[in-house]
Amino acid sequence: MRKKAEETHSAENDLVRDSLETVLKGLGFCLIELSVSRHRGSVRIRAVIYNGKGIGTDDCSKVHRAVMPRLELAFEGNDIYLEVSSPGIDRLIKDTDEFAFFLGRGVRCYRTDITEWTAGLLESVNEEEITIKTKEGILSLKLDNIAKAKLDSSQEV
């Protein structure tokens, strides 16, 4: 599992991210993931949003309508394809920064220290470990021992 979100974003991606995060914050959402790609005069943007209450199609449409004018200005003269989606109920957590978005949600982590999956509700996260509430009690997992993690809706009450 990657420790932090990669810092290799282009200046263009950072500009788009900053612009979208401002709008999303005003609407009560946060940006989990953003990808921007260009192909033959078109720009494809994929945004994954979250708010802690669940994301529906109305939320995605609302965000699409709110950010599209900014994208049209930023990429003037290009065809823009914008996809807005939720993280999904079984999202693969791609880097350690994402854990903070999902506090209180069910997670399943594949651990390298015991080579098996551990599941529970995500209680807390810091730079070195996460704490989950399992059926057996509270358990701290070092981030270095997590090879893979994903949301697990079966853990939620």
PDB file of C-alpha atoms in Angstrom:
ATOM      1  CA  MET A   1       0.000   0.000   0.000  1.00  0.00           C
ATOM      2  CA  ARG A   2       1.327   3.424  -0.855  1.00  0.00           C
ATOM      3  CA  LYS A   3       2.134   5.570   2.143  1.00  0.00           C
ATOM      4  CA  LYS A   4       0.938   8.907   0.822  1.00  0.00           C
ATOM      5  CA  ALA A   5      -0.726  10.175  -2.303  1.00  0.00           C
ATOM      6  CA  GLU A   6       1.931  10.440  -4.973  1.00  0.00           C
ATOM      7  CA  GLU A   7       3.423  13.899  -5.339  1.00  0.00           C
ATOM      8  CA  THR A   8       3.984  13.480  -9.077  1.00  0.00           C
ATOM      9  CA  HIS A   9       0.879  15.339 -10.201  1.00  0.00           C
ATOM     10  CA  SER A  10       1.407  17.761 -13.025  1.00  0.00           C
ATOM     11  CA  ALA A  11       0.846  21.456 -12.429  1.00  0.00           C
ATOM     12  CA  GLU A  12      -2.332  21.149 -14.516  1.00  0.00           C
ATOM     13  CA  ASN A  13      -3.696  18.341 -12.309  1.00  0.00           C
ATOM     14  CA  ASP A  14      -2.906  20.356  -9.186  1.00  0.00           C
ATOM     15  CA  LEU A  15      -4.736  23.380 -10.602  1.00  0.00           C
ATOM     16  CA  VAL A  16      -7.795  21.267 -11.424  1.00  0.00           C
ATOM     17  CA  ARG A  17      -7.677  19.605  -7.993  1.00  0.00           C
ATOM     18  CA  ASP A  18      -7.479  22.954  -6.166  1.00  0.00           C
ATOM     19  CA  SER A  19     -10.342  24.373  -8.203  1.00  0.00           C
ATOM     20  CA  LEU A  20     -12.587  21.339  -7.711  1.00  0.00           C
ATOM     21  CA  GLU A  21     -11.826  20.989  -4.007  1.00  0.00           C
ATOM     22  CA  THR A  22     -12.948  24.583  -3.426  1.00  0.00           C
ATOM     23  CA  VAL A  23     -16.308  23.978  -5.123  1.00  0.00           C
ATOM     24  CA  LEU A  24     -16.793  20.566  -3.516  1.00  0.00           C
ATOM     25  CA  LYS A  25     -16.079  21.873  -0.032  1.00  0.00           C
ATOM     26  CA  GLY A  26     -18.774  24.511  -0.524  1.00  0.00           C
ATOM     27  CA  LEU A  27     -21.226  21.766  -1.497  1.00  0.00           C
ATOM     28  CA  GLY A  28     -20.305  19.596   1.505  1.00  0.00           C
ATOM     29  CA  PHE A  29     -18.210  17.003  -0.354  1.00  0.00           C
ATOM     30  CA  CYS A  30     -14.543  16.059  -0.378  1.00  0.00           C
ATOM     31  CA  LEU A  31     -12.471  14.853  -3.304  1.00  0.00           C
ATOM     32  CA  ILE A  32     -11.101  11.339  -2.767  1.00  0.00           C
ATOM     33  CA  GLU A  33      -9.525  10.782  -6.172  1.00  0.00           C
ATOM     34  CA  LEU A  34      -8.944  12.790  -9.338  1.00  0.00           C
ATOM     35  CA  SER A  35      -7.519  11.780 -12.677  1.00  0.00           C
ATOM     36  CA  VAL A  36      -7.055  14.058 -15.675  1.00  0.00           C
ATOM     37  CA  SER A  37      -6.035  12.718 -19.073  1.00  0.00           C
ATOM     38  CA  ARG A  38      -5.821  14.273 -22.529  1.00  0.00           C
ATOM     39  CA  HIS A  39      -6.411  12.605 -25.851  1.00  0.00           C
ATOM     40  CA  ARG A  40      -6.682  14.296 -29.278  1.00  0.00           C
ATOM     41  CA  GLY A  41      -8.218  17.587 -28.221  1.00  0.00           C
ATOM     42  CA  SER A  42     -10.358  16.153 -25.453  1.00  0.00           C
ATOM     43  CA  VAL A  43      -9.897  16.092 -21.719  1.00  0.00           C
ATOM     44  CA  ARG A  44     -11.225  13.238 -19.597  1.00  0.00           C
ATOM     45  CA  ILE A  45     -11.665  13.980 -15.910  1.00  0.00           C
ATOM     46  CA  ARG A  46     -12.678  11.385 -13.355  1.00  0.00           C
ATOM     47  CA  ALA A  47     -13.565  12.550  -9.848  1.00  0.00           C
ATOM     48  CA  VAL A  48     -14.487  10.374  -6.866  1.00  0.00           C
ATOM     49  CA  ILE A  49     -16.376  12.313  -4.186  1.00  0.00           C
ATOM     50  CA  TYR A  50     -17.459  11.556  -0.624  1.00  0.00           C
ATOM     51  CA  ASN A  51     -19.421  13.209   2.186  1.00  0.00           C
ATOM     52  CA  GLY A  52     -19.738  10.600   4.954  1.00  0.00           C
ATOM     53  CA  LYS A  53     -23.491  10.198   4.433  1.00  0.00           C
ATOM     54  CA  GLY A  54     -23.472   8.289   1.172  1.00  0.00           C
ATOM     55  CA  ILE A  55     -23.335   9.503  -2.399  1.00  0.00           C
ATOM     56  CA  GLY A  56     -26.252   9.114  -4.790  1.00  0.00           C
ATOM     57  CA  THR A  57     -26.810   9.960  -8.417  1.00  0.00           C
ATOM     58  CA  ASP A  58     -28.361  13.295  -7.430  1.00  0.00           C
ATOM     59  CA  ASP A  59     -25.138  14.202  -5.589  1.00  0.00           C
ATOM     60  CA  CYS A  60     -23.012  13.274  -8.603  1.00  0.00           C
ATOM     61  CA  SER A  61     -25.255  15.321 -10.904  1.00  0.00           C
ATOM     62  CA  LYS A  62     -25.124  18.296  -8.552  1.00  0.00           C
ATOM     63  CA  VAL A  63     -21.313  18.195  -8.468  1.00  0.00           C
ATOM     64  CA  HIS A  64     -21.137  17.731 -12.250  1.00  0.00           C
ATOM     65  CA  ARG A  65     -23.298  20.833 -12.830  1.00  0.00           C
ATOM     66  CA  ALA A  66     -21.307  22.875 -10.306  1.00  0.00           C
ATOM     67  CA  VAL A  67     -17.791  22.082 -11.567  1.00  0.00           C
ATOM     68  CA  MET A  68     -18.368  21.856 -15.315  1.00  0.00           C
ATOM     69  CA  PRO A  69     -18.289  25.656 -15.908  1.00  0.00           C
ATOM     70  CA  ARG A  70     -14.889  25.896 -14.192  1.00  0.00           C
ATOM     71  CA  LEU A  71     -13.535  23.024 -16.253  1.00  0.00           C
ATOM     72  CA  GLU A  72     -14.820  24.583 -19.474  1.00  0.00           C
ATOM     73  CA  LEU A  73     -12.894  27.761 -18.623  1.00  0.00           C
ATOM     74  CA  ALA A  74      -9.756  25.864 -17.623  1.00  0.00           C
ATOM     75  CA  PHE A  75      -9.756  23.707 -20.770  1.00  0.00           C
ATOM     76  CA  GLU A  76     -11.187  26.186 -23.251  1.00  0.00           C
ATOM     77  CA  GLY A  77     -11.362  24.802 -26.781  1.00  0.00           C
ATOM     78  CA  ASN A  78     -11.289  21.165 -25.657  1.00  0.00           C
ATOM     79  CA  ASP A  79     -14.077  18.638 -25.429  1.00  0.00           C
ATOM     80  CA  ILE A  80     -14.498  17.797 -21.752  1.00  0.00           C
ATOM     81  CA  TYR A  81     -15.722  14.468 -20.433  1.00  0.00           C
ATOM     82  CA  LEU A  82     -16.411  14.563 -16.709  1.00  0.00           C
ATOM     83  CA  GLU A  83     -17.239  11.468 -14.684  1.00  0.00           C
ATOM     84  CA  VAL A  84     -18.279  11.976 -11.063  1.00  0.00           C
ATOM     85  CA  SER A  85     -18.755   8.925  -8.860  1.00  0.00           C
ATOM     86  CA  SER A  86     -18.875   7.690  -5.284  1.00  0.00           C
ATOM     87  CA  PRO A  87     -16.086   5.598  -3.777  1.00  0.00           C
ATOM     88  CA  GLY A  88     -18.316   2.523  -3.881  1.00  0.00           C
ATOM     89  CA  ILE A  89     -19.185   0.209  -1.026  1.00  0.00           C
ATOM     90  CA  ASP A  90     -16.110  -2.008  -1.459  1.00  0.00           C
ATOM     91  CA  ARG A  91     -13.551   0.578  -2.612  1.00  0.00           C
ATOM     92  CA  LEU A  92      -9.913  -0.442  -2.633  1.00  0.00           C
ATOM     93  CA  ILE A  93      -8.123   2.084  -0.423  1.00  0.00           C
ATOM     94  CA  LYS A  94      -5.287   3.203  -2.670  1.00  0.00           C
ATOM     95  CA  ASP A  95      -3.050   5.060  -0.221  1.00  0.00           C
ATOM     96  CA  THR A  96      -2.839   5.692   3.492  1.00  0.00           C
ATOM     97  CA  ASP A  97      -4.229   9.240   3.201  1.00  0.00           C
ATOM     98  CA  GLU A  98      -7.624   7.796   2.256  1.00  0.00           C
ATOM     99  CA  PHE A  99      -8.195   6.155   5.645  1.00  0.00           C
ATOM    100  CA  ALA A 100      -9.009   9.571   7.172  1.00  0.00           C
ATOM    101  CA  PHE A 101     -12.014   9.953   4.847  1.00  0.00           C
ATOM    102  CA  PHE A 102     -13.565   6.698   6.009  1.00  0.00           C
ATOM    103  CA  LEU A 103     -13.557   6.978   9.806  1.00  0.00           C
ATOM    104  CA  GLY A 104     -16.516   5.064  11.220  1.00  0.00           C
ATOM    105  CA  ARG A 105     -16.796   2.851   8.121  1.00  0.00           C
ATOM    106  CA  GLY A 106     -16.098  -0.852   7.842  1.00  0.00           C
ATOM    107  CA  VAL A 107     -12.666  -1.795   6.496  1.00  0.00           C
ATOM    108  CA  ARG A 108     -10.874  -5.016   5.683  1.00  0.00           C
ATOM    109  CA  CYS A 109      -7.062  -5.046   5.733  1.00  0.00           C
ATOM    110  CA  TYR A 110      -4.709  -7.724   4.453  1.00  0.00           C
ATOM    111  CA  ARG A 111      -1.896  -7.887   6.975  1.00  0.00           C
ATOM    112  CA  THR A 112       1.660  -8.950   6.185  1.00  0.00           C
ATOM    113  CA  ASP A 113       2.509  -9.685   9.818  1.00  0.00           C
ATOM    114  CA  ILE A 114       0.008 -12.566   9.988  1.00  0.00           C
ATOM    115  CA  THR A 115      -0.801 -12.997   6.249  1.00  0.00           C
ATOM    116  CA  GLU A 116      -4.556 -12.826   6.610  1.00  0.00           C
ATOM    117  CA  TRP A 117      -7.418 -10.344   6.500  1.00  0.00           C
ATOM    118  CA  THR A 118      -8.571  -8.370   9.548  1.00  0.00           C
ATOM    119  CA  ALA A 119     -11.916  -6.562   9.440  1.00  0.00           C
ATOM    120  CA  GLY A 120     -13.735  -4.060  11.620  1.00  0.00           C
ATOM    121  CA  LEU A 121     -14.896  -0.467  11.967  1.00  0.00           C
ATOM    122  CA  LEU A 122     -12.233   2.187  11.401  1.00  0.00           C
ATOM    123  CA  GLU A 123     -11.928   4.104  14.680  1.00  0.00           C
ATOM    124  CA  SER A 124      -8.849   6.307  14.161  1.00  0.00           C
ATOM    125  CA  VAL A 125      -5.874   6.920  11.915  1.00  0.00           C
ATOM    126  CA  ASN A 126      -2.513   8.627  12.273  1.00  0.00           C
ATOM    127  CA  GLU A 127       0.746   8.635  10.326  1.00  0.00           C
ATOM    128  CA  GLU A 128       1.862   5.265  11.703  1.00  0.00           C
ATOM    129  CA  GLU A 129      -1.247   3.160  12.355  1.00  0.00           C
ATOM    130  CA  ILE A 130      -4.984   2.719  12.170  1.00  0.00           C
ATOM    131  CA  THR A 131      -7.254   1.530  14.946  1.00  0.00           C
ATOM    132  CA  ILE A 132     -10.219  -0.693  14.152  1.00  0.00           C
ATOM    133  CA  LYS A 133     -12.977  -2.070  16.320  1.00  0.00           C
ATOM    134  CA  THR A 134     -13.287  -5.805  15.708  1.00  0.00           C
ATOM    135  CA  LYS A 135     -15.569  -8.419  17.244  1.00  0.00           C
ATOM    136  CA  GLU A 136     -12.713  -9.262  19.609  1.00  0.00           C
ATOM    137  CA  GLY A 137     -12.134  -5.623  20.645  1.00  0.00           C
ATOM    138  CA  ILE A 138     -10.017  -2.633  19.625  1.00  0.00           C
ATOM    139  CA  LEU A 139      -6.983  -3.437  17.468  1.00  0.00           C
ATOM    140  CA  SER A 140      -4.148  -1.178  16.261  1.00  0.00           C
ATOM    141  CA  LEU A 141      -2.575  -2.027  12.911  1.00  0.00           C
ATOM    142  CA  LYS A 142       0.722  -0.523  11.804  1.00  0.00           C
ATOM    143  CA  LEU A 143       0.431   0.932   8.306  1.00  0.00           C
ATOM    144  CA  ASP A 144       3.676  -0.850   7.387  1.00  0.00           C
ATOM    145  CA  ASN A 145       1.891  -4.174   8.020  1.00  0.00           C
ATOM    146  CA  ILE A 146      -1.059  -3.438   5.726  1.00  0.00           C
ATOM    147  CA  ALA A 147      -0.482  -4.747   2.207  1.00  0.00           C
ATOM    148  CA  LYS A 148      -3.996  -4.049   0.960  1.00  0.00           C
ATOM    149  CA  ALA A 149      -7.138  -2.434   2.361  1.00  0.00           C
ATOM    150  CA  LYS A 150     -10.673  -1.870   1.184  1.00  0.00           C
ATOM    151  CA  LEU A 151     -13.997  -0.664   2.456  1.00  0.00           C
ATOM    152  CA  ASP A 152     -16.150  -3.467   3.773  1.00  0.00           C
ATOM    153  CA  SER A 153     -19.854  -2.710   4.014  1.00  0.00           C
ATOM    154  CA  SER A 154     -20.482  -6.016   5.820  1.00  0.00           C
ATOM    155  CA  GLN A 155     -18.729  -4.568   8.900  1.00  0.00           C
ATOM    156  CA  GLU A 156     -21.132  -1.655   9.232  1.00  0.00           C
ATOM    157  CA  VAL A 157     -24.119  -1.699  11.545  1.00  0.00           C
TER     158      VAL A 157
END
